[in-house]
Amino acid sequence: MTSATEPVIDATLLVKTFGRTRALDNLDLRVGPGEVHGFLGPNGAGKSTTLRVLLGLIRPTSGTARVFGLDPWRDPVRAHRDVAYVPGDVSLWPNLSGGEVIDLLTGLRGGSDERLRRELIDEFEFDPRRKARTYSKGNRQKVALIAAFARPARLYLLDEPSAGLDPVMDSVFRRQVRRVSADGATVLLSSHILSEVEQLCGRVTIIRSGRAVESGTLAELRHLKLTHFRLEGADAALLAALPGVQGVLTDGDVVEFDVDPADLAPVLQAVAAAGISGLIVSPPSLESLFLSHYSDSNGQVR
Amino acid sequence: MSGVMTLLLIQARRDRIVLPAWILGIAFLGFAIAGAVATEFADESERAAIIGMSVASPAFRFIRGLPDGTSIGALVFFQGYSFTAVLAGLMSTFLVIRHTRTDEELGRAELVGSVPVRRAASLTATLILGGAPIRPMSPAGGFRFFRLSDGGSVPGLSRPPIPHRC
């Protein structure tokens, strides 16, 4: 259906308005075959709206969306043939059991791979016999994940799939993404957690207010690799003068800044000498990235 | 079409308590109405009197339609059908809302919307489930229990009632 170089997902100048709200504002998104593509943005940026457009669940106000070269709005049956989808907020029918829902969803896609289904239920430590009304958010998420992974697909659309999963299940989920990716499938993973995308994805598109602000490989987007420092009781002026320190924020005696990986060693020495009383080092949050990289001086997105 | 069948079965399974309860409830009501009318208006003259009175009122004719004679079957139908039909209508309305609007609002429709079946598949399944032959028959089932004619109690099958009770 598609040649090797043709993108699996090709969205151009997508606009979706809900009344006066502009959920998508000329969004461009291209995902090549075999990619694990991170779709990164804060809450309300338009990630789920984009996925719904790509599934043909809603029609874009303008612009074109193509999945496997097909228009998902006009031809949902063919466009969905090789697609597995995990919605962001899984809601199930309360009086059906988890197993019944898994069988319904995989059955509608053409039937599950029995061995895969059993393995997934084991790995996710999921009890398919209980009624859906007794499931927690994490368990409902597992139903959608098992249903998505229990039948091989060529494209997986995952909308914040690890929300509600504990760290152990999260690692099971990541293993499954790596497995389908090794099988040659394309994955579009939406998330608002940078570290999750970093672990799984080769390419990333960053979206804000319905617009793609940046797209590229993780290596190209170097600022995603920054380390975030939060110090107490340090002299801000001293630290700000160091090479590689950027985005300095001071609040009382608390100093926050980001450091490029290449400049970590001298900054650490300076921090050790600064006589600090508290230290938190973490990967940058998406919010701080947006503040430091994707907004101009007025706080407006570029 | 296989998608419709799968969805139909799962919808029937979701409604495995609710739908039988409605159907049996309406059937029981039909049964009760038939019983009450048969004891209350055992005499032909009594039946003629009540029907004459009802027909004289335009409001009654507007709601209930024209009576079909003075047999017990005709009177039961005249007294009970509009009410049981409204109940059957409510049952169908709730059924369709349950499987369409509620699913959309809670986001479950998205799960089904992402699989390769036609967009109308789910609604088609619901309409088949709602139109399953047992359901319009349910008031008739209650009336039948009294061995009354079903003339007219099944829409589209109307014919003059048998003027006696066996």
Coordinates of C-alpha atoms in Angstrom, one line a residue:
Chain A
M1 CA 0.0 0.0 0.0
T2 CA 2.8 2.4 0.9
S3 CA 6.3 2.5 -0.4
A4 CA 9.2 2.3 2.1
T5 CA 9.9 6.0 2.0
E6 CA 6.4 7.3 2.1
P7 CA 5.4 8.4 5.6
V8 CA 2.9 6.2 7.5
I9 CA 1.3 9.3 9.0
D10 CA 1.3 12.5 7.0
A11 CA -0.7 15.4 8.4
T12 CA -0.4 18.7 6.8
L13 CA -1.7 22.1 8.1
L14 CA -4.3 20.4 10.3
V15 CA -6.8 22.8 11.8
K16 CA -9.5 21.8 14.2
T17 CA -11.8 24.3 15.9
F18 CA -14.3 23.6 18.5
G19 CA -16.5 26.7 18.6
R20 CA -14.0 29.5 19.3
T21 CA -11.3 27.2 20.6
R22 CA -8.6 26.3 18.1
A23 CA -7.5 22.9 19.2
L24 CA -5.2 22.3 16.3
D25 CA -3.6 25.3 14.5
N26 CA -1.9 24.3 11.3
L27 CA -0.3 21.2 12.7
D28 CA 2.2 19.3 10.6
L29 CA 3.2 15.7 11.6
R30 CA 5.1 13.2 9.6
V31 CA 6.0 9.7 10.9
G32 CA 8.0 7.4 8.7
P33 CA 7.7 3.7 8.6
G34 CA 9.3 1.8 11.4
E35 CA 9.7 4.9 13.6
V36 CA 8.9 5.1 17.2
H37 CA 7.8 8.7 17.2
G38 CA 7.2 10.7 20.4
F39 CA 4.4 13.2 20.4
L40 CA 5.2 15.5 23.2
G41 CA 3.2 18.4 24.6
P42 CA 1.7 19.7 27.8
N43 CA -1.9 18.9 28.7
G44 CA -4.4 20.5 26.3
A45 CA -1.8 21.0 23.6
G46 CA -3.9 19.0 21.1
K47 CA -2.3 15.6 21.3
S48 CA -5.5 13.6 21.7
T49 CA -7.3 15.7 19.1
T50 CA -4.5 14.9 16.6
L51 CA -4.8 11.2 17.3
R52 CA -8.6 11.4 16.9
V53 CA -8.2 13.1 13.6
L54 CA -5.7 10.4 12.5
L55 CA -8.2 7.7 13.5
G56 CA -11.0 9.5 11.6
L57 CA -13.0 9.9 14.8
I58 CA -13.3 13.6 14.1
R59 CA -13.0 15.5 10.9
P60 CA -10.4 18.3 10.7
T61 CA -11.8 21.8 10.0
S62 CA -9.1 22.1 7.3
G63 CA -5.9 20.4 6.3
T64 CA -5.2 16.9 5.3
A65 CA -4.5 13.8 7.3
R66 CA -3.2 10.6 5.7
V67 CA -2.6 7.2 7.4
F68 CA -1.0 4.7 5.1
G69 CA -1.9 7.1 2.3
L70 CA -5.6 6.9 3.1
D71 CA -7.9 9.6 4.4
P72 CA -9.1 8.2 7.8
W73 CA -12.3 10.3 7.8
R74 CA -13.5 9.1 4.4
D75 CA -12.2 5.5 4.5
P76 CA -12.0 4.5 8.2
V77 CA -12.4 0.8 7.5
R78 CA -9.4 0.5 5.3
A79 CA -7.3 3.0 7.2
H80 CA -8.0 1.1 10.5
R81 CA -7.1 -2.3 9.1
D82 CA -3.5 -2.2 10.5
V83 CA -4.0 0.2 13.3
A84 CA -4.0 -0.5 17.1
Y85 CA -5.2 2.3 19.3
V86 CA -5.0 2.9 23.0
P87 CA -7.0 6.0 24.1
G88 CA -5.8 8.3 26.8
D89 CA -8.6 7.7 29.2
V90 CA -9.9 4.2 28.9
S91 CA -13.6 3.8 29.8
L92 CA -15.1 0.3 29.7
W93 CA -18.6 -1.2 29.9
P94 CA -19.1 -1.9 33.6
N95 CA -20.8 -5.2 33.4
L96 CA -18.5 -6.8 30.9
S97 CA -15.3 -8.6 32.1
G98 CA -11.9 -7.4 31.1
G99 CA -11.4 -10.5 29.0
E100 CA -14.6 -10.0 27.2
V101 CA -13.6 -6.4 26.2
I102 CA -10.2 -7.6 25.1
D103 CA -11.9 -10.3 22.9
L104 CA -14.4 -7.8 21.6
L105 CA -11.7 -5.3 20.5
T106 CA -9.3 -7.8 19.1
G107 CA -12.2 -9.8 17.5
L108 CA -13.3 -6.7 15.6
R109 CA -9.8 -6.3 14.4
G110 CA -9.7 -9.8 13.1
G111 CA -9.0 -11.9 16.1
S112 CA -6.1 -12.0 18.6
D113 CA -3.0 -14.1 18.5
E114 CA -3.9 -16.6 21.2
R115 CA -0.3 -17.1 22.5
L116 CA 0.4 -13.3 22.5
R117 CA -2.9 -12.7 24.4
R118 CA -1.9 -15.2 27.1
E119 CA 1.6 -13.8 27.4
L120 CA 0.4 -10.2 27.7
I121 CA -2.2 -11.1 30.3
D122 CA 0.6 -12.9 32.3
E123 CA 3.1 -10.1 31.8
F124 CA 0.7 -7.3 32.8
E125 CA -0.5 -9.5 35.8
F126 CA -4.0 -8.9 34.7
D127 CA -7.1 -10.7 35.9
P128 CA -9.4 -10.9 32.8
R129 CA -12.3 -12.5 34.7
R130 CA -13.3 -9.6 36.8
K131 CA -16.0 -7.2 35.8
A132 CA -14.8 -3.9 34.4
R133 CA -16.5 -1.9 37.1
T134 CA -14.1 -3.3 39.6
Y135 CA -11.0 -2.2 37.7
S136 CA -8.8 0.7 38.7
K137 CA -7.5 3.2 36.2
G138 CA -4.4 1.2 35.7
N139 CA -6.3 -2.0 35.1
R140 CA -8.6 -0.3 32.5
Q141 CA -5.4 1.0 30.8
K142 CA -4.1 -2.6 30.8
V143 CA -7.3 -3.8 29.0
A144 CA -6.7 -1.3 26.2
L145 CA -3.0 -2.1 26.0
I146 CA -3.5 -5.9 25.9
A147 CA -6.2 -5.5 23.3
A148 CA -3.8 -3.3 21.2
F149 CA -0.7 -5.5 21.5
A150 CA -2.5 -8.9 21.2
R151 CA -2.9 -8.6 17.5
P152 CA 0.1 -7.5 15.4
A153 CA -0.5 -4.1 13.7
R154 CA 1.6 -1.9 11.4
L155 CA 0.8 1.3 13.3
Y156 CA 0.2 1.7 17.0
L157 CA -1.4 5.0 18.1
L158 CA -0.8 5.3 21.8
D159 CA -2.3 8.2 23.7
E160 CA -0.5 8.7 27.0
P161 CA -0.6 4.9 27.4
S162 CA 1.4 4.6 30.6
A163 CA -0.8 6.9 32.7
G164 CA -2.0 5.0 35.7
L165 CA 0.5 2.2 35.3
D166 CA 3.0 1.5 38.1
P167 CA 6.7 1.4 37.3
V168 CA 6.8 -2.4 36.9
M169 CA 3.9 -2.4 34.4
D170 CA 5.5 0.7 32.8
S171 CA 8.5 -1.4 32.0
V172 CA 6.3 -4.2 30.6
F173 CA 4.7 -1.6 28.4
R174 CA 8.1 -0.3 27.2
R175 CA 9.2 -3.9 26.4
Q176 CA 6.0 -4.3 24.3
V177 CA 6.7 -1.1 22.4
R178 CA 10.3 -2.3 21.7
R179 CA 9.0 -5.7 20.6
V180 CA 6.5 -4.3 18.0
S181 CA 9.1 -1.8 16.9
A182 CA 11.6 -4.6 16.3
D183 CA 8.9 -6.3 14.2
G184 CA 8.9 -3.3 12.0
A185 CA 5.7 -1.6 13.2
T186 CA 5.4 2.2 13.4
V187 CA 4.5 3.7 16.8
L188 CA 3.2 7.2 17.6
L189 CA 3.4 7.7 21.3
S190 CA 1.8 10.8 22.8
S191 CA 3.0 11.9 26.2
H192 CA 3.6 14.8 28.4
I193 CA 6.5 13.1 30.2
L194 CA 9.8 13.8 28.6
S195 CA 11.7 10.9 30.2
E196 CA 9.2 8.3 28.8
V197 CA 9.6 9.6 25.3
E198 CA 13.4 9.7 25.7
Q199 CA 13.5 6.1 26.6
L200 CA 11.4 4.8 23.7
C201 CA 11.4 7.2 20.8
G202 CA 13.9 7.9 18.1
R203 CA 12.1 11.0 16.8
V204 CA 10.1 13.5 18.6
T205 CA 7.5 16.1 17.6
I206 CA 6.8 18.8 20.1
I207 CA 3.4 20.4 20.1
R208 CA 2.1 23.4 21.9
S209 CA -1.3 25.1 21.5
G210 CA -2.1 23.0 18.5
R211 CA 1.1 23.8 16.6
A212 CA 4.2 21.6 16.1
V213 CA 6.9 23.8 17.4
E214 CA 9.8 21.4 16.7
S215 CA 10.4 18.0 15.2
G216 CA 13.5 15.9 14.9
T217 CA 15.6 13.1 16.3
L218 CA 16.5 13.3 20.0
A219 CA 20.1 14.0 19.1
E220 CA 19.0 17.0 17.0
L221 CA 16.9 18.3 19.9
R222 CA 19.8 18.7 22.2
H223 CA 18.0 20.9 24.7
L224 CA 15.9 17.8 25.6
K225 CA 19.0 16.3 27.1
L226 CA 19.6 19.1 29.6
T227 CA 19.9 18.5 33.3
H228 CA 17.8 20.5 35.6
F229 CA 19.4 21.8 38.9
R230 CA 17.5 23.2 41.8
L231 CA 19.8 24.6 44.5
E232 CA 19.1 26.1 47.9
G233 CA 21.4 28.6 49.6
A234 CA 23.7 29.2 46.6
D235 CA 24.8 32.5 45.0
A236 CA 22.9 32.8 41.8
A237 CA 25.2 35.3 40.1
L238 CA 28.2 33.0 40.6
L239 CA 26.5 30.1 39.0
A240 CA 24.9 32.0 36.2
A241 CA 28.4 33.0 35.0
L242 CA 29.4 29.4 34.5
P243 CA 29.6 28.1 30.9
G244 CA 26.7 25.8 29.9
V245 CA 24.3 27.2 32.5
Q246 CA 21.0 28.4 31.0
G247 CA 17.5 29.4 31.9
V248 CA 18.4 30.7 35.4
L249 CA 15.5 31.4 37.7
T250 CA 15.9 32.7 41.2
D251 CA 13.3 32.6 43.9
G252 CA 14.6 33.8 47.3
D253 CA 17.6 31.7 48.0
V254 CA 16.5 29.0 45.6
V255 CA 18.2 28.9 42.2
E256 CA 17.1 26.8 39.3
F257 CA 18.9 26.3 36.0
D258 CA 19.5 23.9 33.2
V259 CA 22.9 22.5 32.2
D260 CA 24.1 21.0 28.9
P261 CA 25.5 17.5 29.4
A262 CA 28.9 18.5 28.0
D263 CA 29.3 21.2 30.7
L264 CA 28.2 19.0 33.7
A265 CA 31.6 18.4 35.2
P266 CA 32.6 22.1 35.8
V267 CA 29.1 23.0 37.0
L268 CA 29.2 20.1 39.5
Q269 CA 32.5 21.4 40.8
A270 CA 31.2 24.9 41.2
V271 CA 28.0 23.6 42.9
A272 CA 30.2 21.6 45.3
A273 CA 32.2 24.7 46.1
A274 CA 29.1 27.0 46.4
G275 CA 28.2 25.9 49.9
I276 CA 24.6 24.9 49.2
S277 CA 22.1 23.6 51.7
G278 CA 19.9 21.7 49.3
L279 CA 20.2 20.1 45.9
I280 CA 17.7 18.4 43.5
V281 CA 19.0 17.3 40.1
S282 CA 16.4 16.0 37.6
P283 CA 15.7 15.8 33.9
P284 CA 14.0 19.0 32.7
S285 CA 10.2 19.0 32.9
L286 CA 8.4 19.7 29.8
E287 CA 7.0 22.8 31.4
S288 CA 10.5 24.2 32.1
L289 CA 11.5 23.4 28.5
F290 CA 8.6 25.2 27.2
L291 CA 9.4 28.2 29.4
S292 CA 13.1 28.3 28.4
H293 CA 13.0 27.2 24.8
Y294 CA 9.6 27.6 23.2
S295 CA 8.4 31.0 24.4
D296 CA 9.6 34.5 23.7
S297 CA 10.1 37.1 26.4
N298 CA 6.3 37.7 26.8
G299 CA 5.8 34.0 27.5
Q300 CA 4.2 33.5 24.1
V301 CA 4.9 30.4 22.1
R302 CA 7.2 31.2 19.2
Chain B
M1 CA -21.3 -7.5 8.6
S2 CA -19.3 -9.7 10.9
G3 CA -18.5 -6.6 12.9
V4 CA -22.2 -5.9 13.3
M5 CA -22.8 -9.5 14.5
T6 CA -20.0 -9.2 17.1
L7 CA -21.3 -5.9 18.3
L8 CA -24.8 -7.2 18.4
L9 CA -23.8 -10.1 20.6
I10 CA -21.8 -7.9 23.0
Q11 CA -24.6 -5.4 23.3
A12 CA -27.1 -8.1 24.0
R13 CA -24.7 -9.4 26.7
R14 CA -24.4 -5.9 28.2
D15 CA -28.2 -5.8 28.4
R16 CA -28.7 -9.3 29.6
I17 CA -30.5 -8.1 32.7
V18 CA -32.0 -4.8 31.7
L19 CA -33.7 -5.9 28.6
P20 CA -35.4 -9.1 29.9
A21 CA -36.6 -7.0 32.9
W22 CA -38.2 -4.5 30.7
I23 CA -39.8 -7.1 28.4
L24 CA -41.1 -9.2 31.3
G25 CA -42.3 -6.1 33.1
I26 CA -44.3 -4.9 30.1
A27 CA -45.6 -8.4 29.4
F28 CA -46.7 -8.6 33.0
L29 CA -48.5 -5.3 32.8
G30 CA -50.3 -6.5 29.7
F31 CA -51.3 -9.6 31.6
A32 CA -52.5 -7.5 34.6
I33 CA -54.5 -5.1 32.4
A34 CA -56.2 -8.0 30.6
G35 CA -57.0 -9.7 33.9
A36 CA -58.4 -6.5 35.4
V37 CA -60.6 -5.7 32.4
A38 CA -61.9 -9.2 32.2
T39 CA -63.1 -9.2 35.8
E40 CA -64.3 -5.6 35.8
F41 CA -66.2 -5.7 32.6
A42 CA -67.4 -9.3 32.4
D43 CA -70.7 -8.3 30.9
E44 CA -71.1 -7.2 27.3
S45 CA -73.4 -4.4 28.5
E46 CA -70.8 -3.0 30.8
R47 CA -68.2 -3.1 28.1
A48 CA -70.6 -1.3 25.7
A49 CA -71.2 1.3 28.4
I50 CA -67.6 2.1 29.0
I51 CA -66.7 2.2 25.3
G52 CA -69.7 4.4 24.5
M53 CA -68.6 6.8 27.2
S54 CA -65.0 6.9 26.0
V55 CA -65.9 7.4 22.4
A56 CA -68.1 10.3 23.4
S57 CA -65.0 12.2 24.6
P58 CA -62.7 13.6 21.9
A59 CA -59.8 13.7 24.3
F60 CA -60.1 9.9 24.8
R61 CA -60.3 9.3 21.1
F62 CA -57.3 11.4 20.6
I63 CA -55.1 9.4 23.0
R64 CA -56.6 5.9 22.5
G65 CA -57.9 5.9 19.0
L66 CA -61.1 4.2 18.0
P67 CA -62.3 1.1 19.8
D68 CA -62.6 -2.1 17.7
G69 CA -65.8 -3.5 19.1
T70 CA -67.1 -4.5 22.5
S71 CA -65.4 -7.9 23.0
I72 CA -63.0 -8.4 25.9
G73 CA -60.1 -8.4 23.6
A74 CA -61.1 -5.2 21.9
L75 CA -61.6 -3.5 25.3
V76 CA -58.3 -4.7 26.7
F77 CA -56.6 -3.4 23.7
F78 CA -58.5 -0.1 23.9
Q79 CA -57.7 0.3 27.6
G80 CA -54.1 -0.9 27.7
Y81 CA -52.4 -0.6 24.4
S82 CA -51.4 3.1 24.4
F83 CA -49.9 2.7 27.8
T84 CA -47.9 -0.4 27.1
A85 CA -46.9 1.0 23.7
V86 CA -45.4 4.1 25.5
L87 CA -43.5 1.8 27.8
A88 CA -42.2 -0.2 24.9
G89 CA -41.2 3.1 23.3
L90 CA -39.3 4.2 26.4
M91 CA -37.5 0.9 26.6
S92 CA -36.3 1.3 23.0
T93 CA -35.3 4.9 23.6
F94 CA -33.2 4.0 26.6
L95 CA -31.7 1.1 24.8
V96 CA -30.5 3.3 21.9
I97 CA -29.3 6.0 24.3
R98 CA -27.3 3.4 26.3
H99 CA -25.5 2.1 23.3
T100 CA -24.9 5.3 21.4
R101 CA -24.9 8.6 23.4
T102 CA -23.7 7.1 26.7
D103 CA -20.8 5.3 24.9
E104 CA -19.8 8.5 23.1
E105 CA -19.9 10.6 26.3
L106 CA -17.8 8.1 28.3
G107 CA -15.3 7.7 25.5
R108 CA -16.0 4.0 25.0
A109 CA -17.2 4.6 21.5
E110 CA -13.6 5.6 20.7
L111 CA -12.4 2.0 21.4
V112 CA -14.9 0.6 18.9
G113 CA -14.3 3.6 16.6
S114 CA -10.6 2.6 16.1
V115 CA -11.3 -0.8 14.7
P116 CA -11.9 -1.6 11.0
V117 CA -15.7 -1.7 11.0
R118 CA -18.0 0.8 9.4
R119 CA -18.9 3.8 11.5
A120 CA -22.6 2.8 11.5
A121 CA -21.8 -0.8 12.6
S122 CA -22.5 -0.1 16.3
L123 CA -25.7 1.7 15.7
T124 CA -26.9 -1.0 13.2
A125 CA -26.3 -3.6 15.9
T126 CA -28.3 -1.5 18.4
L127 CA -31.2 -1.1 16.0
I128 CA -31.3 -4.8 15.3
L129 CA -31.2 -5.6 19.0
G130 CA -34.0 -3.0 19.5
G131 CA -36.1 -4.4 16.7
A132 CA -35.7 -8.0 17.8
P133 CA -39.2 -9.5 17.2
I134 CA -39.8 -10.4 20.8
R135 CA -40.0 -6.8 21.9
P136 CA -43.0 -5.4 20.0
M137 CA -44.7 -8.7 20.9
S138 CA -44.3 -8.3 24.6
P139 CA -47.6 -6.5 25.4
A140 CA -49.2 -9.0 23.1
G141 CA -47.6 -11.8 25.1
G142 CA -49.4 -10.6 28.2
F143 CA -52.7 -10.2 26.4
R144 CA -52.4 -13.7 24.8
F145 CA -52.0 -15.2 28.2
F146 CA -55.6 -14.5 28.7
R147 CA -56.2 -16.1 25.3
L148 CA -57.4 -12.9 23.9
S149 CA -57.2 -12.1 20.3
D150 CA -54.0 -10.4 19.4
G151 CA -55.8 -8.5 16.6
G152 CA -54.3 -5.0 16.7
S153 CA -52.0 -5.5 19.6
V154 CA -49.2 -6.2 17.1
P155 CA -48.8 -3.2 14.9
G156 CA -49.3 -4.2 11.3
L157 CA -51.1 -7.4 12.0
S158 CA -54.4 -5.7 12.7
R159 CA -57.6 -7.5 11.8
P160 CA -61.1 -7.6 13.2
P161 CA -61.1 -9.1 16.7
I162 CA -62.7 -12.4 17.5
P163 CA -65.9 -11.4 19.4
H164 CA -65.8 -13.9 22.2
R165 CA -63.6 -15.2 24.9
C166 CA -62.8 -18.9 24.7

